[in-house]
Every structure is written in structure tokens, then in C-alpha cells.
XYZ file of C-alpha atoms in Angstrom:
520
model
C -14.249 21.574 110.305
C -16.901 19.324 110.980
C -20.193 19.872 109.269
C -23.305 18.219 109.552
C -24.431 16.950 106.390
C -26.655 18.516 104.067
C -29.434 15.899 102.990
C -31.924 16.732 100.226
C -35.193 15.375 102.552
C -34.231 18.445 104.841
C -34.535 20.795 102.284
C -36.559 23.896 102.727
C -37.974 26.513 99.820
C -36.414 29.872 101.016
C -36.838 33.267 100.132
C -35.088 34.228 96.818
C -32.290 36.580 97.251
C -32.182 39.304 94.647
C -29.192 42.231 93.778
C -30.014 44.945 91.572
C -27.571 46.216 88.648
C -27.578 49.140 86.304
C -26.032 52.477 85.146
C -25.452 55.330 87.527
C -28.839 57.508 87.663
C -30.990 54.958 86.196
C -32.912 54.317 89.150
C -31.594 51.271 91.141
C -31.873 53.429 94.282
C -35.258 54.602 93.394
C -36.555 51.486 92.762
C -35.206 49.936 95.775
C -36.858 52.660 98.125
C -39.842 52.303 95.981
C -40.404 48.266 97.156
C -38.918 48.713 100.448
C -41.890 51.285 101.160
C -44.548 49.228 99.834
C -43.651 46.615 102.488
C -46.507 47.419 105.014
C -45.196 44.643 107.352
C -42.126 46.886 108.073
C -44.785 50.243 108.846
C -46.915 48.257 110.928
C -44.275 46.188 112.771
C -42.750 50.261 114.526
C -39.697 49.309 112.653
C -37.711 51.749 110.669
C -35.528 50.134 108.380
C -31.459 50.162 109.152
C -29.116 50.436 106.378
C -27.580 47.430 106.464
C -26.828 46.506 102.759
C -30.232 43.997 102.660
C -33.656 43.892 103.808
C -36.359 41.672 102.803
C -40.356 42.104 101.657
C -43.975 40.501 102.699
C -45.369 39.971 99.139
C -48.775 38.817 99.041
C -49.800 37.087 95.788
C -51.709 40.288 93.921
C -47.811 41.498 94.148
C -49.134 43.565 96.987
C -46.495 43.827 100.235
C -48.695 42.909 103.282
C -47.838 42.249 107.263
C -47.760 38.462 107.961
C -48.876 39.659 111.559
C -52.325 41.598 110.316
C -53.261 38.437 108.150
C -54.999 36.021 110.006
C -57.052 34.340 107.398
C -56.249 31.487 104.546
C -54.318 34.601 102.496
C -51.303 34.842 105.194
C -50.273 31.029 103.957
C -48.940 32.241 100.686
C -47.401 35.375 101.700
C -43.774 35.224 100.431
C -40.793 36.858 101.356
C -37.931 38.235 98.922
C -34.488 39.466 99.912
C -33.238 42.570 98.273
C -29.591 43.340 98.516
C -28.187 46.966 98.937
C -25.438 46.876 97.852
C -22.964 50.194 96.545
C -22.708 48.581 92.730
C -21.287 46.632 90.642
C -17.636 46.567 92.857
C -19.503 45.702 95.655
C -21.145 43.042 93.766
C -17.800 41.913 91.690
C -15.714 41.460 94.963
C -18.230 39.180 96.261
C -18.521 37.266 93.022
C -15.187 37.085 92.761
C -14.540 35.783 96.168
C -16.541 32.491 94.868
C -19.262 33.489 97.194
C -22.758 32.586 95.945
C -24.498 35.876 96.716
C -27.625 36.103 94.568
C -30.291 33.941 92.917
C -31.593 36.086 90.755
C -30.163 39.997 89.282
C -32.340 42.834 88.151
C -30.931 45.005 85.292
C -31.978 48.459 85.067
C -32.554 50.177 81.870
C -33.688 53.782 81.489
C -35.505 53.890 79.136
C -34.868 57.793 77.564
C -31.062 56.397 77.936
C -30.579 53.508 77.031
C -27.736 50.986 77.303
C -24.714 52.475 78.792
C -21.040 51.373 79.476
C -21.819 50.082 83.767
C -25.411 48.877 81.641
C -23.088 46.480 79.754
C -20.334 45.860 82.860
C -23.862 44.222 84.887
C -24.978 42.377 81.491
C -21.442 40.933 81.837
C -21.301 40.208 85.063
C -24.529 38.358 85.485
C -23.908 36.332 82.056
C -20.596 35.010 84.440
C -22.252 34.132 87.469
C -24.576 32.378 85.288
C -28.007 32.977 87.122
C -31.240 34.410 85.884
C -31.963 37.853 85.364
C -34.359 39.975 84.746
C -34.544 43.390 82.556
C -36.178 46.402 84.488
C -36.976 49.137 81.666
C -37.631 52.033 83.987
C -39.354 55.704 83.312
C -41.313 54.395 81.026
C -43.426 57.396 82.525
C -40.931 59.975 80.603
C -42.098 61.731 77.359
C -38.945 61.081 75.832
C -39.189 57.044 76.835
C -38.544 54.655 73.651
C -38.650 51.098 74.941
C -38.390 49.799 71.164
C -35.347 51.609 70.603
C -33.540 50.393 74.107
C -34.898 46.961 73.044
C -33.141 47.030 70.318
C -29.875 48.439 71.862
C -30.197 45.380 74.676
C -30.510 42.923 71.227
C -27.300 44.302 69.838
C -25.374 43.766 73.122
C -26.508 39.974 73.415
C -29.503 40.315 74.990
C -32.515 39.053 73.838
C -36.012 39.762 75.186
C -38.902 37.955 75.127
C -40.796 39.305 71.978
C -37.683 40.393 70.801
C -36.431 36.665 69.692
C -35.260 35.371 73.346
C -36.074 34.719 76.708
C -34.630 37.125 79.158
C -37.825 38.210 81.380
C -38.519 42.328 81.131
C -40.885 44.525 82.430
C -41.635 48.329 81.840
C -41.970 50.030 85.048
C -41.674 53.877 86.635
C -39.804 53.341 90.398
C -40.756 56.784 90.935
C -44.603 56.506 90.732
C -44.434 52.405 91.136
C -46.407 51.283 88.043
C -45.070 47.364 87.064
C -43.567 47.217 90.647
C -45.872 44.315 91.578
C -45.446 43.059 87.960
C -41.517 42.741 88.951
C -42.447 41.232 92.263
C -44.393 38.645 91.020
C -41.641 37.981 88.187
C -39.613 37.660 90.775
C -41.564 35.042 92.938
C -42.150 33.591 89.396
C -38.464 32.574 88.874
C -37.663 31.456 92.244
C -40.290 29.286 92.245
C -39.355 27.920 88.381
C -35.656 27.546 90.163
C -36.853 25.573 93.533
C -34.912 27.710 96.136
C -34.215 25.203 98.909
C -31.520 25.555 102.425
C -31.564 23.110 105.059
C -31.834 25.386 108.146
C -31.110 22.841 110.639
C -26.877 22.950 109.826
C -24.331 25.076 110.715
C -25.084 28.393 109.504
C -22.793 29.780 106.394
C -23.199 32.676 104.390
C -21.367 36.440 103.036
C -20.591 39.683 104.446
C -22.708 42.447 102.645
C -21.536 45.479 104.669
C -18.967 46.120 107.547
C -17.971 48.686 109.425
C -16.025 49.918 112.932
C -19.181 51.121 115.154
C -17.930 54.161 118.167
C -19.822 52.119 120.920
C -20.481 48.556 119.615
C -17.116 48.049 117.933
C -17.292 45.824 115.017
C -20.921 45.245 113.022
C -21.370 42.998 110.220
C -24.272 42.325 107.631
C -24.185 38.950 107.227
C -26.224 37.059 104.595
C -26.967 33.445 105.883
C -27.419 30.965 102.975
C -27.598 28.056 104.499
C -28.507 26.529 108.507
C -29.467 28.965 111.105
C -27.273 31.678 113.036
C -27.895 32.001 116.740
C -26.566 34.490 119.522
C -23.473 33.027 121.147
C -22.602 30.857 117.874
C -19.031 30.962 117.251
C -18.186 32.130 113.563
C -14.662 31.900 111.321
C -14.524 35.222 108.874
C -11.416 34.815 106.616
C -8.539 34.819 109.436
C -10.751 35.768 112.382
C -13.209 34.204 114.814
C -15.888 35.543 116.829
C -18.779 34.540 118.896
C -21.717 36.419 118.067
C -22.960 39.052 121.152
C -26.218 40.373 118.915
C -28.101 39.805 116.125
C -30.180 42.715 114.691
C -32.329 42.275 111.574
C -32.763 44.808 109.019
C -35.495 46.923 111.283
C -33.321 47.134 113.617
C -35.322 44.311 115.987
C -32.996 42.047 118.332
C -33.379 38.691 117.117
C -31.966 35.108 118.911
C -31.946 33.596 115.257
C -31.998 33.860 111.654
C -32.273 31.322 108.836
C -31.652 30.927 104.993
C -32.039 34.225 102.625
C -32.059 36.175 105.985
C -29.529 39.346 106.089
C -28.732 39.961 109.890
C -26.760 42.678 111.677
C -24.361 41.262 114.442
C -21.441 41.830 116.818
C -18.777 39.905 118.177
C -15.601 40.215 115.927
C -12.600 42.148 116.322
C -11.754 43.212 112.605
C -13.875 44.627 109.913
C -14.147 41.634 107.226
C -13.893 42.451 103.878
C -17.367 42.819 101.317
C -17.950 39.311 99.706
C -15.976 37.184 102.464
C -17.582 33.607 102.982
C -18.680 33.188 106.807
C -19.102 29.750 108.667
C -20.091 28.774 111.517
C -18.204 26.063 113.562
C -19.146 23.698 116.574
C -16.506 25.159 119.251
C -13.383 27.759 119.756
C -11.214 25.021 119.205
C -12.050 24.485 115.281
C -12.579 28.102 114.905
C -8.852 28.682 116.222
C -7.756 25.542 113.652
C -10.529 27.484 110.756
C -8.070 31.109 111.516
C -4.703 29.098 111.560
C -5.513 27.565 107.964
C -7.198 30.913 106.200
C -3.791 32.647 107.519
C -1.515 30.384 106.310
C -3.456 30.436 102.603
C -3.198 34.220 102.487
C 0.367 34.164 102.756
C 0.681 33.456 99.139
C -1.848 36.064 97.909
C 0.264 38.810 96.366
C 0.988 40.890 93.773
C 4.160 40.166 91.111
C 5.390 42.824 88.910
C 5.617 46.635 88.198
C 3.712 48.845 90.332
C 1.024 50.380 87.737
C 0.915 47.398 85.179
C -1.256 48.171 81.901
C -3.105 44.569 82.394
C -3.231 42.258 85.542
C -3.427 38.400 85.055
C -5.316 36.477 87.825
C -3.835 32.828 88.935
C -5.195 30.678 91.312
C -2.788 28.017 92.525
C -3.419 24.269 93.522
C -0.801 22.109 94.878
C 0.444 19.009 96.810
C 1.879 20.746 99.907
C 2.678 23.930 101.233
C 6.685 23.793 99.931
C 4.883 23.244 96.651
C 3.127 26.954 97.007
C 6.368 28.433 98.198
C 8.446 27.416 95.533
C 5.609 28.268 92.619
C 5.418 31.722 94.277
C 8.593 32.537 94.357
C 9.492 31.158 90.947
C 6.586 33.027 90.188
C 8.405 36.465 91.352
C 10.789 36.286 89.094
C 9.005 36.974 86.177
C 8.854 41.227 86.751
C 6.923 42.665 84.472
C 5.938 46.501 84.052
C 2.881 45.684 81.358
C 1.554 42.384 82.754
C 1.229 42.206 86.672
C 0.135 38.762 88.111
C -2.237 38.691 90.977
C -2.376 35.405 92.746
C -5.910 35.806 94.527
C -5.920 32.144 95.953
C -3.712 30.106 96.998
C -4.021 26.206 98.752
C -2.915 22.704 99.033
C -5.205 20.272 97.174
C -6.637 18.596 94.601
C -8.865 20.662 91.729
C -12.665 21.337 92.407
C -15.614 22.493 90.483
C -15.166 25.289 93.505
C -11.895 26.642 91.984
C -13.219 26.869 88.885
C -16.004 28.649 89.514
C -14.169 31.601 91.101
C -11.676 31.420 87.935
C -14.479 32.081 85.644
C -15.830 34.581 88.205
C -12.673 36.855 88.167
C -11.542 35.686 84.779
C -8.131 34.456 86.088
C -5.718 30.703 84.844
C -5.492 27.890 87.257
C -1.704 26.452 88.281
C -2.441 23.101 89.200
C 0.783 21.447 90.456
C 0.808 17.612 91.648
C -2.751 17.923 91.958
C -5.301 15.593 90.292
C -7.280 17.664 87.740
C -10.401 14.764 87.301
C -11.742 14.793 83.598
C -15.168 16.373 85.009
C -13.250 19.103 86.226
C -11.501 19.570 82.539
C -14.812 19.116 80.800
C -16.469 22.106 83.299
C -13.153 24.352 82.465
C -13.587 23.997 78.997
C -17.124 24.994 79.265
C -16.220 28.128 81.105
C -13.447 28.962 79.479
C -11.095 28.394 82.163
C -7.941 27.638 80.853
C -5.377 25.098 83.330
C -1.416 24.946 83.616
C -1.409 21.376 84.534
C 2.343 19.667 85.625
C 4.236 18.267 88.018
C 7.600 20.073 87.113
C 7.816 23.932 88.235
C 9.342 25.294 85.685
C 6.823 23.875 83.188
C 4.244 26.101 84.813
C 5.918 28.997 84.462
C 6.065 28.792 80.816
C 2.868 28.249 80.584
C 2.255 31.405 82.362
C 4.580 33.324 80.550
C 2.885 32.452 77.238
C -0.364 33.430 78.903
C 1.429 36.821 79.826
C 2.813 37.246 76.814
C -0.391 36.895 74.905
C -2.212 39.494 77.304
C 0.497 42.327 76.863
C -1.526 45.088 74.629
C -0.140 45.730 71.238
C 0.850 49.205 69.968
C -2.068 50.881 68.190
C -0.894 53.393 65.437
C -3.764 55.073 63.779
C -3.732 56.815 60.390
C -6.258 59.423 59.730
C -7.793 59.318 56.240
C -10.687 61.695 55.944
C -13.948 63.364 57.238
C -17.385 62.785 55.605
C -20.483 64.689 56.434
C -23.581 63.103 56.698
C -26.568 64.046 54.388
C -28.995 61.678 54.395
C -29.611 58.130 55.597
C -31.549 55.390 54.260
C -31.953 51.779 55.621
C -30.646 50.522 59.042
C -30.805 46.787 60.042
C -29.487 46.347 63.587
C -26.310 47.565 64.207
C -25.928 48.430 60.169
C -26.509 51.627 58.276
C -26.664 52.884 55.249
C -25.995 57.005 54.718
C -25.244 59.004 52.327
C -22.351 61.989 52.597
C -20.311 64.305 51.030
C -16.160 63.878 51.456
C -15.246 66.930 52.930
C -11.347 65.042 53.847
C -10.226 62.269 51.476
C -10.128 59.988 49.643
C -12.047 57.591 52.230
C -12.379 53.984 51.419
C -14.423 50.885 52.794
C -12.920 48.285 55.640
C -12.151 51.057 58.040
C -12.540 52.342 61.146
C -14.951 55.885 62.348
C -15.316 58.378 65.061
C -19.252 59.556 64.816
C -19.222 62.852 66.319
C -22.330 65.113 66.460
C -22.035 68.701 67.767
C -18.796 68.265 68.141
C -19.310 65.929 71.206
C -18.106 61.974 70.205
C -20.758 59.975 70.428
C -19.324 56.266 69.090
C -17.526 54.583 66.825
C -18.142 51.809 64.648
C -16.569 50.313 61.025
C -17.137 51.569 57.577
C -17.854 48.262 56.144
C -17.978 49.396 52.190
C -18.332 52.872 49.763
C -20.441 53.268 46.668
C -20.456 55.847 44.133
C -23.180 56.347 42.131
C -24.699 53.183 43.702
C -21.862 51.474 42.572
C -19.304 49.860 44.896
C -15.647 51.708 44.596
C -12.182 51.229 46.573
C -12.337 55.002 47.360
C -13.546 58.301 47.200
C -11.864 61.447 46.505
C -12.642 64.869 48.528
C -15.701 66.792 47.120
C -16.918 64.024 46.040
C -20.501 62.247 47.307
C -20.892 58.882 48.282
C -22.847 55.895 50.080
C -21.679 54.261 52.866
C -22.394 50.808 55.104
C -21.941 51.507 58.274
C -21.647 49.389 61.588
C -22.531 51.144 64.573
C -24.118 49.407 67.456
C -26.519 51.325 69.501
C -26.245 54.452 67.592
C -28.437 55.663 64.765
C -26.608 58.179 62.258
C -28.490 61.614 61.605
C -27.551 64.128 59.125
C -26.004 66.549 59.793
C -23.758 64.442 62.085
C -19.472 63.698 60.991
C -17.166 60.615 60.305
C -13.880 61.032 61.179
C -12.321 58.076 59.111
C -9.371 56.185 60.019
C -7.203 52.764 60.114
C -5.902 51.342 62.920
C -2.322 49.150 62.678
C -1.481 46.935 65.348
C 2.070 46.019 66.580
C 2.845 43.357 69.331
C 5.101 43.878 71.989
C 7.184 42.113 74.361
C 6.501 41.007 77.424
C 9.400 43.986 79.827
């Protein structure tokens, strides 16, 4: 496909495009609302904004959203513009990241702060830490009587995250989305970082980009949210969406306005293709039919390899991405490949093409955590230096059955083991004394022994399970002891990260043995 080339002299600073992660009910959609409403140039413009899975914001440099029409003076030159996208959560988010597509610059977490971190709290921790860009921590309802932003500080330091003031660097701010104090704070943040990043697209190449949203429209058939990232998309451009081609009919922008063009960071509504693409798919746009028909052939002919191998409800799925000399190479891999059935390990082959190894591949390894089959392919030392980095690991060989081993191993070493746990007691907590991060030290009476140190615990309060953690070490008497009998009291260390222990809260005590299995 023929592509004009990108040069760094035609480089332009473009908006930054921001998604916004958190747990369920912390306010991701309230704070979205919040900054879409304070973007007067939407009011003013008669627009009403279209849910399209983005829309963008006038900031003016108070942190104040102004209309770029209105402002006529020196002020309207350093109005700046920041995509926000919509998106469902962290699925949404995951299928596009692990699609390779470059979807955001720069990720706001949201943290309530009367909650806490919780589990989808730690699942967009991890999944910004992977795409590797910069990210910002929103503590919301700070407004709440029962807010305790020291306390969800310190949960965010025992999950890896460091805040400024807190030993680190990761950028917070307190804010309420609901009555919109710090909202400018976290705009200008925002503007902050993009700036410290230099943002730049060349608008003046073919346009390329991801699908946000998609859906099958009663009387304009298919309409896409596209993202453009780089060039400029234009009504009657001809576009290649994973096996499909279109030439675009409309374009729409997020108020709903019919537009003949939109450039870098710009989310834009159009028509003209058959199918509904799938979230996260990479768009492009070619020069004529002809290479989008050659584009469709190609992206067909690599999905014919992606598959699934193995038992229909696997306990773990391994990811592979394969490179290789020609397409009888991927045939023969593949269905080698399907001969190892397993009912614990699945594989998933989620890409499959002829060619040599690219900083590319790896990036959308490390993205969905899969191994890389690279079969009479060169694999440059850059390329083994940037795995290693990422943790990538690569099946490298020019003999088949070589690289099935090597996956075997792999799927070997991911089957689960068999947990057997032993319960040994149940201590009741009567007093605690000193915590340091995630440790403890309480005091209790054995109410189910003996108990002894270098085991596991269940903390449960009101009957309800609240964590569980590691008894690191018992005392008696302020002396250190293998174990202590029922009736008895006792001191223990305790790890427990985000947690603190109260009295009047239980450990349920136990050991865990672990048995490996065999790859069936």
C-alpha cells in the first residue's frame, strides 16, 4: 500500500488523546459528563453532543473550556483542544490495546476516595503500566465525609504506585466530578503532559487511525467512530477496515455537525462500509479501490490462521503470534500446532503473517501478554534486546517441530497446579499495635489451634471476607515461638496489603500445598 512518507519537518503538535480507567461506580462517567459540560464551545456552537465513544474540549489556559468562535482577541491563540475517549471500560480499552493499536497518549485513573483501590482499580493500573504511557491518578469525592486520601495513598503505594509526595512521580489530583472542584486542575495536568511529551501528526498523509464504536444504523446502515491519528480523512476517501473496504459517504463529528474533513486526535462519525468492524481495529486509508481490494485480499488471507486450539472451556489460554517465511510455513505451524489438544491450556493464535520480526509484533505481544513463533524469519538483535525488556519471550527456529516444543514447555509451565489447603486454626483479634505498609502487628487470642508463623489467613470481619494476607511470625509473651496452642494469647506479624486489622475482626489460618499437573 503506498504511503506517503512521514517526515519529521511536517510534524504538527495535536491534541492529546486521553481514556479514562477506574472501578465500577467510582465516577469515570461522572467525571466525563462533568468536562464535557464545561465545554462552552459545544453550548454555544447549537450542538448537542452524539454518543459516539469520543468527543473533544476548548480549554483555555485558566483550565477554563471556552468557544474558539466567541474569542476574538490574543486569548483564542492558546486555546487547546483535548480528546476524551468514551469508551465502555477496561474490555473496550484491552481489545484495542491488544489489537497493537495506539489508542491513547495519556490514561486517567480513578480513585474514590471513601473506597479505595479495588480489583478493576488494579486491572487499569495494569493495563496502563503495559501500554507504557503516562498516567495520571484522579482521587475523586474528595467532597465525601468519609473521604481519606492518605489512606488510598497509601493503598495506591502498596500496589506499585507511587505518588508524588508519596516517594514517586505519578501525577494526582483530588477532585469531586460531581460538584467539579480540581476539574481545571486535571485539565491543565493534562495539557501539562502533552506538552512535556511533544504530541506531533503530520496531517498532510493518508489518514490512519482506530475504531472506538460501531454499530448497524436502521436508515444509514453501517456507522463507525473512527479515531484518526495520523493525516487527514475526507468524504469520498476510500478506507481498508480489517477485511473490508469502503469509501466514506459522511463524516459527522462528535456534535453531530457534517464535516468534509478531520485531522489528527479528531474522533469522527462516518458511513460507507458494509460490516460493523470490530472495537480497537486499525483503519487506513489508501490512494484507490484497487489497493484497497489488494489491502482486503491480504487481511483475509492473515485471518485464516487466527484460531483457537484445544478444549472448549480451558482453565488458562496461551496467546502466540506467528512469524514466518511464507504462507505454507503458517499452514504447517498451525496445523502442527492442532495437534497439541489440551483441556487446561488452550492456545489462541491472535496473529498470524509472513515476515520478518518487528518492534510492531512485539509490542502487541507485551500488550496481550502472548509468545512469539518466529519461523525462518530474521529476529535482528534490536528486536531481542526490546523482547527482553518487555518480557516477551521468542520460539526462534527454522525446524517445525522445534517450535512446538518450545510451546509445549511454555504450556506446560502455564497449566495451574493443584492447591490443597489445610486448615489450622482461628484467632480473634484483640488489639493491634504498629503497622508499616502492608505489615501488622496484632495481638489475639487462639480460639482454633495450635497456629504457627509462615502461613497463610482469611481476615473476615462480620462474617463478610474481607482479604487475605500471610502470617509472617507468632510470639508469646513477646517472645518468638513455632506455635501456639488453643486458649492461648499471642502476637502476630501480619502481611496484609490494603487492609488494616481491627479488633474484634477473625483469622482463619491455613497452609496451602501445591501439586503440578500435566499438561491433558
Amino acid at each position: 500500500m503506498a504511503k506517503k512518507q512521514i517526515k519529521k519537518e511536517n510534524l504538527n503538535t495535536r491534541p492529546p488523546i486521553v481514556v479514562v480507567l477506574g472501578h465500577v461506580d467510582h465516577g469515570k462517567t461522572t467525571l466525563l459528563d462533568t468536562i464535557r459540560k464545561t465545554n462552552v464551545a459545544a453550548k454555544e456552537s447549537g450542538g448537542i453532543t452524539q454518543h459516539i465513544g469520543a468527543y473533544q474540549v476548548t480549554i483555555s489556559p485558566r483550565g477554563e473550556s471556552s468557544s474558539r468562535e466567541n474569542l476574538k482577541d490574543d486569548r483564542a491563540q492558546a486555546l487547546r483542544t483535548i480528546t476524551f475517549i468514551d469508551t465502555p471500560g477496561h474490555e473496550a480499552f484491552g481489545q484495542m490495546r491488544s489489537r497493537g493499536a495506539n489508542v491513547a497518549d495519556i490514561a486517567i485513573i480513578v480513585v474514590a476516595a471513601d473506597e479505595g483501590v479495588k480489583p478493576q482499580t488494579k486491572e487499569a493500573l495494569d493495563i496502563v503500566k503495559q501500554t507504557d504511557i503516562p498516567y495520571i491518578v484522579a482521587l475523586n469525592k474528595i467532597d465525601k465525609p468519609n473521604a481519606q486520601v492518605d489512606k488510598v495513598k497509601r493503598e495506591l503505594a502498596d500496589s506499585g504506585v507511587l505518588l508524588e509526595g508519596w516517594g514517586g512521580d505519578v501525577s494526582n489530583v483530588p477532585i469531586s466530578a460531581k460538584s467539579g472542584q480540581g476539574i481545571p486542575e486535571l485539565l491543565d495536568l493534562i495539557l501539562l503532559l502533552a506538552d512535556i511529551h511533544e504530541l506531533k501528526a503530520e496531517p498532510n498523509v493518508l489518514a490512519s487511525g482506530v475504531v472506538i464504536e460501531a454499530h448497524k444504523d436502521s436508515q444509514r446502515g453501517t456507522v463507525v467512530t473512527f479515531l484518526v491519528r495520523q493525516g487527514t480523512l475526507k468524504v469520498s476517501s476510500f478506507v481498508a477496515v480489517g477485511s473490508q473496504y469502503g469509501r466514506i459517504r459522511s463524516l459527522e463529528n462528535f456534535l453531530g455537525q457534517a464535516i468534509d474533513q478531520a485531522g489528527p486526535s479528531t474522533p469522527v462519525l462516518i458511513s460507507g462500509l458494509s460490516e460493523v468492524p470490530d472495537v480497537g481495529e486499525t483503519f487506513s486509508e489508501v490512494a484507490s479501490e484497487k489497493e484497497a481490494q489488494e489491502f482486503m485480499n491480504k487481511e483475509k488471507q492473515r485471518r485464516k490462521f487466527i484460531m483457537r486450539i484445544g478444549g472448549e472451556n480451558p482453565e488458562v489460554i496461551k496467546k502466540i503470534i506467528i512469524r514466518a517465511d511464507v504462507v505454507g510455513s503458517l499452514e504447517a505451524i498451525t496445523e502442527t500446532l492442532s495437534k497439541i489438544s489440551s483441556q487446561i491450556v488452550g492456545l489462541d493464535i491472535i496473529s498470524a503473517e509472513t515476515g520478518n520480526l518487528g518492534e510492531n509484533d512485539l509490542k502487541i505481544a507485551a500488550a496481550s501478554k502472548a509468545s512469539i513463533i518466529a519461523f525462518r524469519v530474521k529476529v535482528p538483535p534490536l528486536v531481542v534486546q526490546m523482547a527482553e525488556r518487555l518480557g516477551v519471550r521468542i520460539v526462534a527456529s527454522d525446524i517445525i517441530y522445534e517450535l512446538v516444543d518450545g510451546i509445549r514447555v511454555e504450556m506446560e509451565a502455564a497449566v495451574p497446579p493443584e492447591i490443597i489447603r489445610t486448615d489450622l486454626g482461628v484467632v480473634k483479634i484483640l488489639a493491634t499495635f504498629k503497622q508499616e505498609g502492608s505489615k501488622q502487628i496484632v495481638g489475639g487470642e487462639v480460639l482454633k489451634g495450635p497456629i504457627k508463623g509462615n502461613t497463610m489467613t482469611d481476615l473476615e470481619r462480620g462474617g463478610h471476607h474481607m482479604g487475605q494476607g500471610k502470617i509472617t511470625s507468632v510470639q508469646m509473651n513477646k517472645v518468638a515461638v513455632d506455635e501456639v496452642p488453643q486458649g492461648k494469647q499471642c502476637g502476630l506479624l501480619v502481611e496484609l496489603k490494603g487492609i488494616n486489622i481491627l479488633p474484634g475482626d477473625v483469622l482463619k489460618i491455613f497452609v496451602e500445598e501445591r501439586n503440578s499437573r500435566p499438561l491433558l
